[in-house]
mmCIF file of C-alpha atoms and ligand atoms in Angstrom:
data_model
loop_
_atom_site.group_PDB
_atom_site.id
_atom_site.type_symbol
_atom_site.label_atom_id
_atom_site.label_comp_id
_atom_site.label_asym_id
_atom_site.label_seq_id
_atom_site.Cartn_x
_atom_site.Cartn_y
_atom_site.Cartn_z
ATOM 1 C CA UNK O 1 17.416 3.395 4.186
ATOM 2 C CA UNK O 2 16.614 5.680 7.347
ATOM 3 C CA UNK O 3 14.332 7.494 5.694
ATOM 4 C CA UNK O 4 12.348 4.367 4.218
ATOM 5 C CA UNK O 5 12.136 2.366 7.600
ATOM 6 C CA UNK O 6 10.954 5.978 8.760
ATOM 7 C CA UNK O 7 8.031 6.007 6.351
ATOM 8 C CA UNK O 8 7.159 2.331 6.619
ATOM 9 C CA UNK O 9 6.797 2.818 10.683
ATOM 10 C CA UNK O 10 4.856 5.489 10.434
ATOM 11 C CA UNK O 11 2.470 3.403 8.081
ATOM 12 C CA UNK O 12 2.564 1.330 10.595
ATOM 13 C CA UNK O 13 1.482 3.894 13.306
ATOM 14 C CA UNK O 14 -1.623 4.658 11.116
ATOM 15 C CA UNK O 15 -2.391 0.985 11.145
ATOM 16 C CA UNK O 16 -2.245 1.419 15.195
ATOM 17 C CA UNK O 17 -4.164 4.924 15.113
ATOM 18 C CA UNK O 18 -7.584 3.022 13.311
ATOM 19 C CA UNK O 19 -9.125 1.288 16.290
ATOM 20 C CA UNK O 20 -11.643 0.273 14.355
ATOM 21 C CA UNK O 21 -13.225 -3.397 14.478
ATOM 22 C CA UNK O 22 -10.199 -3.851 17.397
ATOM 23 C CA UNK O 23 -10.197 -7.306 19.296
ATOM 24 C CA UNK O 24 -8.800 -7.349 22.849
ATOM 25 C CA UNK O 25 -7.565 -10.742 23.740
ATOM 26 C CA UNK O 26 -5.341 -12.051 26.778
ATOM 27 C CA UNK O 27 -2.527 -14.573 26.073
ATOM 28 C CA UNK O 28 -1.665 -16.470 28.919
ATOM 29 C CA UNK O 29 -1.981 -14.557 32.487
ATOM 30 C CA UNK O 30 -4.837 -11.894 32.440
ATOM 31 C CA UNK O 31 -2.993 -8.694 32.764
ATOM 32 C CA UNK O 32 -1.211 -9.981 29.236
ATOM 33 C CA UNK O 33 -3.121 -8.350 26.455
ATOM 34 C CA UNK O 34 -2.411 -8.763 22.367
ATOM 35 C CA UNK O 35 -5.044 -6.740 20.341
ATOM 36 C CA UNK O 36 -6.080 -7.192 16.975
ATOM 37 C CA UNK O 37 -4.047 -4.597 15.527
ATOM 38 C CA UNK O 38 -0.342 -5.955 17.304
ATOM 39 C CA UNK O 39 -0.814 -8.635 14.950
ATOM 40 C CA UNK O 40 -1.500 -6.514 11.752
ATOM 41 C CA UNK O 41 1.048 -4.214 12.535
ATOM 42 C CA UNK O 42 3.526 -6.925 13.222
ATOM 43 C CA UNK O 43 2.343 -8.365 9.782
ATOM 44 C CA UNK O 44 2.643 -5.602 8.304
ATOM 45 C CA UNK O 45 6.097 -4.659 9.244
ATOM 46 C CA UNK O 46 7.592 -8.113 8.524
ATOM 47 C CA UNK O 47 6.506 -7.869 5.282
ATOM 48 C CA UNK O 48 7.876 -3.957 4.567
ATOM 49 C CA UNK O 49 11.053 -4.646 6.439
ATOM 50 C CA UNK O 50 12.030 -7.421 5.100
ATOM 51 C CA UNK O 51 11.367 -6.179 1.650
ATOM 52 C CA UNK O 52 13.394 -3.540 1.962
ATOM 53 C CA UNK O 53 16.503 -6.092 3.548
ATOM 54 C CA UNK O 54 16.358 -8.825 1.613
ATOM 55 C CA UNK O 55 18.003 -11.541 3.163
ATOM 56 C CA UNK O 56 17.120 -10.128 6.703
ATOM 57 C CA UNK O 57 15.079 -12.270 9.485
ATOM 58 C CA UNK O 58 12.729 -10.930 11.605
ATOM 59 C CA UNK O 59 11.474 -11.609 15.094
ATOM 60 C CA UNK O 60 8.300 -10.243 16.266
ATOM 61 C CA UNK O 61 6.672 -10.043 20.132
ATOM 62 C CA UNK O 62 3.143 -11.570 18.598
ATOM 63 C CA UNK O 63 4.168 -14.301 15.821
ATOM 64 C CA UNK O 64 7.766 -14.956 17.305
ATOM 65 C CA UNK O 65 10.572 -15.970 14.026
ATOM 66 C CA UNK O 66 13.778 -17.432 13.615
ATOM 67 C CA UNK O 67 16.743 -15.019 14.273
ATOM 68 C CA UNK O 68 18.971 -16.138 11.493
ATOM 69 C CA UNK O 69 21.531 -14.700 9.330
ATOM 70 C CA UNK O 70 23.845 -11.542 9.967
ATOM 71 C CA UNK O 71 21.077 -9.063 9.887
ATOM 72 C CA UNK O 72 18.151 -9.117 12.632
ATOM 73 C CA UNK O 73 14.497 -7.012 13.197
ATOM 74 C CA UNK O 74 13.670 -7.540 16.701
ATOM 75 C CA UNK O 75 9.791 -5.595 16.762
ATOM 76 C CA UNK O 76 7.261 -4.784 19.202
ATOM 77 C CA UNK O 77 4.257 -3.921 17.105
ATOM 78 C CA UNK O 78 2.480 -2.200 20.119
ATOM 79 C CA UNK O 79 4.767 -1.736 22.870
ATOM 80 C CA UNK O 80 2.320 -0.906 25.695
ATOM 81 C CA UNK O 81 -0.727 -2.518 24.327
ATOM 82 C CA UNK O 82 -2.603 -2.453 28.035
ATOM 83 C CA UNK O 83 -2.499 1.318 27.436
ATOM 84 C CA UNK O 84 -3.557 0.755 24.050
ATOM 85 C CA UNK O 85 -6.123 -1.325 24.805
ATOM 86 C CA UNK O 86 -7.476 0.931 27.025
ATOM 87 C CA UNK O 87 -7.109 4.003 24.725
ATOM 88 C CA UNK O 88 -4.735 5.835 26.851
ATOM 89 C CA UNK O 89 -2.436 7.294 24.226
ATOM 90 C CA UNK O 90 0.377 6.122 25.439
ATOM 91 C CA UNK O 91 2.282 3.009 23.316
ATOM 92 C CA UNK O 92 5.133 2.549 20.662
ATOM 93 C CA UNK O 93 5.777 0.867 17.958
ATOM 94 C CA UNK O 94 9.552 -0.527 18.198
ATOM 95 C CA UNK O 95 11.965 -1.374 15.695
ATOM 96 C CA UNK O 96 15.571 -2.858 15.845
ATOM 97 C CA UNK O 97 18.404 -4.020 13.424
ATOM 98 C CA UNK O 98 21.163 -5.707 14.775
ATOM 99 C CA UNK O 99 23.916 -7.226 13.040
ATOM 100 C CA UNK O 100 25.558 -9.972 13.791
ATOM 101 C CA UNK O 101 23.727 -9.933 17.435
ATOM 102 C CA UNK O 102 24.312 -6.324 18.209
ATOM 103 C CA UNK O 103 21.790 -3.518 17.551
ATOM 104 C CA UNK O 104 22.827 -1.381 14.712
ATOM 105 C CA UNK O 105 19.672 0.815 14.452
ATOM 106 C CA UNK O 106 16.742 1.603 16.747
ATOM 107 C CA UNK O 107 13.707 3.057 16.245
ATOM 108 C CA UNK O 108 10.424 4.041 18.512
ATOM 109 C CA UNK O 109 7.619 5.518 17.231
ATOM 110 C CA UNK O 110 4.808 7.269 19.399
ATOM 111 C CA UNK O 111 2.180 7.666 16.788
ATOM 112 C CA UNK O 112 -0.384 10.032 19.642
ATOM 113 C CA UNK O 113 2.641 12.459 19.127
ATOM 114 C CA UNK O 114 4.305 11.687 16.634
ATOM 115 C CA UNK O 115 7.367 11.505 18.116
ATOM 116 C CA UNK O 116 10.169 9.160 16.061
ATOM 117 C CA UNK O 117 13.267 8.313 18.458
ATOM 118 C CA UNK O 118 16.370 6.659 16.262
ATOM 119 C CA UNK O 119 19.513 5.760 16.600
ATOM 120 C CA UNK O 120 22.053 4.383 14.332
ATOM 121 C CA UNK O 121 25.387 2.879 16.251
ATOM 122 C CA UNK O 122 28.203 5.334 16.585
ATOM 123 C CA UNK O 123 26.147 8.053 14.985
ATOM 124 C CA UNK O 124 24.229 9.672 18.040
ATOM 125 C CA UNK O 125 20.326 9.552 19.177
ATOM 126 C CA UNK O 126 17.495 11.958 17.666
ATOM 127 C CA UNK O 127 14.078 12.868 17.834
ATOM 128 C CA UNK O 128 12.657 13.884 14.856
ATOM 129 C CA UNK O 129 15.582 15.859 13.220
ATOM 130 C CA UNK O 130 17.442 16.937 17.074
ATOM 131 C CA UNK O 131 20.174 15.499 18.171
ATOM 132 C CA UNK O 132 19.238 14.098 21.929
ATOM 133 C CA UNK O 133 21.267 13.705 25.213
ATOM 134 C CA UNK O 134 21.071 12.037 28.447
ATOM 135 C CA UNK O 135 20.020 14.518 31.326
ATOM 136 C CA UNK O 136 23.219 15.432 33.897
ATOM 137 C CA UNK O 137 20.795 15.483 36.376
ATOM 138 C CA UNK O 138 22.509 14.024 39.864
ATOM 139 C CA UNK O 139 20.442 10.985 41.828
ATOM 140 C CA UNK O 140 19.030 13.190 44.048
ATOM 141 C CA UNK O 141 17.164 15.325 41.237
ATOM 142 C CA UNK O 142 15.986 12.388 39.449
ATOM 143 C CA UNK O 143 12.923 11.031 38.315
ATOM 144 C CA UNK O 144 13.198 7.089 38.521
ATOM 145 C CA UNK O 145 11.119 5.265 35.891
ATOM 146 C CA UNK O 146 9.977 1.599 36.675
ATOM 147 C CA UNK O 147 7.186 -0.807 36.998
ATOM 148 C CA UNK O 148 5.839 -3.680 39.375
ATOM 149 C CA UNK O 149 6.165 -6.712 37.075
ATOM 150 C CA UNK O 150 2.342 -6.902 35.769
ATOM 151 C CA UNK O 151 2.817 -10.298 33.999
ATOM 152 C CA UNK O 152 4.738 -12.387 36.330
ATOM 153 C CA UNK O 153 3.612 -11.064 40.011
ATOM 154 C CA UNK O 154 5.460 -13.448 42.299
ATOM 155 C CA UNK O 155 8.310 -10.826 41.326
ATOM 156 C CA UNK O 156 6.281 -8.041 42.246
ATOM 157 C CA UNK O 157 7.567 -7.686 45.750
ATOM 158 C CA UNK O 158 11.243 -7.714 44.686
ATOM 159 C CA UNK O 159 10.221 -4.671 42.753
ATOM 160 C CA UNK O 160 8.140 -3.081 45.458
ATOM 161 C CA UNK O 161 11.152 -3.093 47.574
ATOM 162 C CA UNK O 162 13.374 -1.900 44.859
ATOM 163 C CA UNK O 163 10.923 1.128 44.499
ATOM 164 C CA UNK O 164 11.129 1.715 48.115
ATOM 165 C CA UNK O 165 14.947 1.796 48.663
ATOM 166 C CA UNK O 166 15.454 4.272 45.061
ATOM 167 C CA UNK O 167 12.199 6.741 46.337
ATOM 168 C CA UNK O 168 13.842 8.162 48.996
ATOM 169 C CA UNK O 169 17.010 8.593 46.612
ATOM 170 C CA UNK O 170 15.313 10.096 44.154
ATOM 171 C CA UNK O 171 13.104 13.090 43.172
ATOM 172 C CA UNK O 172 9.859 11.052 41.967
ATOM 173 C CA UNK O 173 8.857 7.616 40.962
ATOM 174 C CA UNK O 174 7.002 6.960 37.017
ATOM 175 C CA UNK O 175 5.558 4.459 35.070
ATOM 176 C CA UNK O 176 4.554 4.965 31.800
ATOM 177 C CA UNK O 177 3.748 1.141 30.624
ATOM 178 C CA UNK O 178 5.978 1.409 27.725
ATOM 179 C CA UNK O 179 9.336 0.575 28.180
ATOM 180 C CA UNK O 180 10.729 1.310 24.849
ATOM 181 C CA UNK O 181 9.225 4.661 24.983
ATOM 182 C CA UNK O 182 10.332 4.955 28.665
ATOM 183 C CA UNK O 183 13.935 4.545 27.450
ATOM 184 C CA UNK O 184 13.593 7.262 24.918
ATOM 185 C CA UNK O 185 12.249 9.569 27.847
ATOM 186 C CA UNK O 186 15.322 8.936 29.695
ATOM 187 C CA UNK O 187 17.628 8.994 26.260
ATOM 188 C CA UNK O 188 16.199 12.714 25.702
ATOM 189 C CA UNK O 189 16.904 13.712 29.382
ATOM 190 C CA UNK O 190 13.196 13.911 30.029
ATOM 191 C CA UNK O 191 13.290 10.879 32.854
ATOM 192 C CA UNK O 192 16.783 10.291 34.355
ATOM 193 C CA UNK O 193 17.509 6.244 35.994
ATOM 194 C CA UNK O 194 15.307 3.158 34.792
ATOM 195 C CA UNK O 195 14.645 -0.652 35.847
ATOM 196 C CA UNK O 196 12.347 -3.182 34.661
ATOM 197 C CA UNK O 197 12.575 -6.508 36.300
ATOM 198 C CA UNK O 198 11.971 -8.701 33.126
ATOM 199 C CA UNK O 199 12.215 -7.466 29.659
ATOM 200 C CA UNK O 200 11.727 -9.056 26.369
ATOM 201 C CA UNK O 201 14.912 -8.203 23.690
ATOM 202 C CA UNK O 202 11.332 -6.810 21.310
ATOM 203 C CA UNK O 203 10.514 -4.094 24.177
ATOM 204 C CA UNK O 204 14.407 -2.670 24.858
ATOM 205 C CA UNK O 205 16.152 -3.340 21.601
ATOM 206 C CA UNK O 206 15.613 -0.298 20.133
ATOM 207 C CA UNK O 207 15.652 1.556 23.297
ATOM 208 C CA UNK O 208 18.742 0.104 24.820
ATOM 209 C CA UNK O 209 20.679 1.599 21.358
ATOM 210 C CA UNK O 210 18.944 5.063 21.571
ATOM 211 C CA UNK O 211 20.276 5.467 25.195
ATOM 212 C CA UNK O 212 23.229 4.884 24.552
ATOM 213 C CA UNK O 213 23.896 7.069 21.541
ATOM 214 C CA UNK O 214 22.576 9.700 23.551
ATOM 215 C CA UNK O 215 25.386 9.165 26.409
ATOM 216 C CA UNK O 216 23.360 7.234 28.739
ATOM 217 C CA UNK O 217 24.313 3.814 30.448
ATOM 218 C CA UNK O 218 22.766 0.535 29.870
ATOM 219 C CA UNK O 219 22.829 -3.049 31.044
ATOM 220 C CA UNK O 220 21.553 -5.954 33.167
ATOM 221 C CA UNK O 221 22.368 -7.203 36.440
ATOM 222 C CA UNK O 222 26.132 -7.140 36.456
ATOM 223 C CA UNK O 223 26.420 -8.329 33.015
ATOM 224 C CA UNK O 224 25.349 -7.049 29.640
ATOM 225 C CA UNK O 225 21.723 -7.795 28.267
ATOM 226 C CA UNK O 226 20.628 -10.474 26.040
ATOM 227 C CA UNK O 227 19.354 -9.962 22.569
ATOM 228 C CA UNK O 228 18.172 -13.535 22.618
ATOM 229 C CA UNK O 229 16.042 -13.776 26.187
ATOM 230 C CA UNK O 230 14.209 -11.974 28.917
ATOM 231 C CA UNK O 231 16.472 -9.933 31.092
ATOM 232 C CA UNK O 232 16.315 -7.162 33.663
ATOM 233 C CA UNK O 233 17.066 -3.694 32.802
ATOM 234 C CA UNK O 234 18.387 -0.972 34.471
ATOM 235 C CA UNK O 235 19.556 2.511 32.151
ATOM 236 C CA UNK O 236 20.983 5.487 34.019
ATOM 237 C CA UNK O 237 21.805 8.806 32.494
ATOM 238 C CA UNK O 238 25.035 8.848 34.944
ATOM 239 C CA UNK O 239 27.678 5.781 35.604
ATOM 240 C CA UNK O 240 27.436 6.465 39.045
ATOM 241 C CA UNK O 241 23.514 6.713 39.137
ATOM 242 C CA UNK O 242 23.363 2.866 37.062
ATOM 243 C CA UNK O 243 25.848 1.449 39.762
ATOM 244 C CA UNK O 244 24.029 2.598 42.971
ATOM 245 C CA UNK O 245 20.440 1.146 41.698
ATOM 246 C CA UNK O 246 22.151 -2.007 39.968
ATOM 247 C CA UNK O 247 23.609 -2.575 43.748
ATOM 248 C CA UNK O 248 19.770 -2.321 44.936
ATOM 249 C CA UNK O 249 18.629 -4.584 42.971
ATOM 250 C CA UNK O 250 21.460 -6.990 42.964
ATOM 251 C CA UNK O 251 21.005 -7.322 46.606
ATOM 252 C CA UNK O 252 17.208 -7.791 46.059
ATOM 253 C CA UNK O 253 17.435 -10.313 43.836
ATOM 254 C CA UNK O 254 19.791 -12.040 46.297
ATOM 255 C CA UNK O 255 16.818 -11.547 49.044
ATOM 256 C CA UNK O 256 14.569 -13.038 46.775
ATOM 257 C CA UNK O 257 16.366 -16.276 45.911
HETATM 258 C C1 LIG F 1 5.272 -4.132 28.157
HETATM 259 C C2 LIG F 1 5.571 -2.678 28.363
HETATM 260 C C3 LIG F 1 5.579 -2.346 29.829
HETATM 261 C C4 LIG F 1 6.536 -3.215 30.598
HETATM 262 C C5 LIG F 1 6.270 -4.680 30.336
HETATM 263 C C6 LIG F 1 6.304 -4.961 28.846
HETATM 264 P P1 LIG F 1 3.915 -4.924 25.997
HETATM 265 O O1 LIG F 1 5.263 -4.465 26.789
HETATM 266 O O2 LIG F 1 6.814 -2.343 27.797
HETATM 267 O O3 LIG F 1 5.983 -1.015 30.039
HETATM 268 O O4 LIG F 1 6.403 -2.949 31.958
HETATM 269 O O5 LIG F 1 7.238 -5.464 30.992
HETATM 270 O O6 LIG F 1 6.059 -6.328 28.617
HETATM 271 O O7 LIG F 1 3.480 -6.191 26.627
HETATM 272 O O8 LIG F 1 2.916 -3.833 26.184
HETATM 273 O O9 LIG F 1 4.382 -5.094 24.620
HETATM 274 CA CA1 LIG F 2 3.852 -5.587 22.607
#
């Protein structure tokens, strides 16, 4: 079954690749973009996956679905679709599984690269055919990944600060404007601590499962994260690492409210 939902996201990437005829449209705030091809890839994939699950339900960033039944794809057709809109070669296509709630596979799929990141519970993290691992890399050598909240900027300043407190901390400061993909950096040891203010269960899903097969540490704010709702997300490649910045931004969020 790996190797089919392999094949039918790359199809998918191809789909993504052929910018042909694209439409760029905003939904709701202006910095929120959905192109013409996140819909046909979602399409696309709710058909294939499903298919090949019969019996499955399927829940999509662009034409939402019910989340019935024991198991559960939770996609992002175009994970970083401002890049994509832009053309800057830089967006994923993710794919989860879970079962009964819980993510049982992960997928993400950067089709400029070709780089396919899976996991399957309990049975590690790859790339392609390598076996992945967190980096070991202390705070102080660490590259933190993040972003500014684009879509909902009345949080921006909470993140601002956050960025300010972890920069000093850390080695350097990224933002790639794909989270999913972002999470496979840091689940192959490429990018080291992560936090996202708000995250839909579509852009971490896959992500969240691929760090964690590859040893890393995962979460919200003091509890776990929510496959049904927007959360904040913080992933570490060290326990000690996720508490110090999950202590920032607790106490951040505390300013805020
Ligand atoms: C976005 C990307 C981005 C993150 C945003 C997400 P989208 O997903 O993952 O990196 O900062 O919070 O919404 O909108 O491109 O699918
Ligand atoms: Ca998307």
């Amino acid at each position: 079954m790996i190797d089919d939902i392999e094949k039918i996201i790359r199809a998918a990437g191809n789909i993504m690749l052929n910018r042909e005829n694209l439409i760029i449209k905003t939904k709701g705030t202006r910095e929120n973009i959905a192109t013409s091809a996140d819909y046909e890839v979602e399409r696309f994939l709710r058909k294939k996956l499903t298919e090949i699950l019969p019996g499955s339900s399927f829940i999509g960033e662009e034409d939402g679905g019910e989340g019935e039944g024991k198991y559960r794809w939770i996609v992002d057709p175009i994970d970083g679709t401002a890049n994509y809109a832009r053309d800057l070669k830089v967006s994923t296509i993710s794919v989860a599984l879970t079962e009964n709630g819980t993510p049982a596979l992960g997928f993400v799929y950067q089709p400029y690269t070709d780089e396919m990141f899976r996991a399957e519970k309990d049975k590690g993290a790859y790339s392609g055919n390598n076996r992945i691992h967190v980096s070991d890399r202390p705070l102080a050598n660490s590259m933190f990944c993040t972003s500014w909240s684009a879509y909902k900027k009345e949080r921006a300043s909470m993140c601002f600060r956050i960025s300010e407190r972890m920069f000093p901390l850390c080695e350097d400061i990224r933002r790639f404007g794909t989270a999913a993909y972002e999470l496979c950096l840091l689940a192959e040891g490429r990018i080291d601590i992560y936090y996202e203010a708000s995250l839909q269960p579509w852009d971490f899903a896959a992500g969240a499962l691929i760090v964690r097969e590859a040893g890393g540490f995962v979460g919200s704010v003091k509890e776990k994260e929510s496959y049904d709702k927007e959360c904040p997300i913080i992933a570490s490649n060290r326990k000690e690492n996720f508490e110090v910045l999950e202590k920032i931004v607790s106490e951040e969020m505390f300013r805020l409210s």
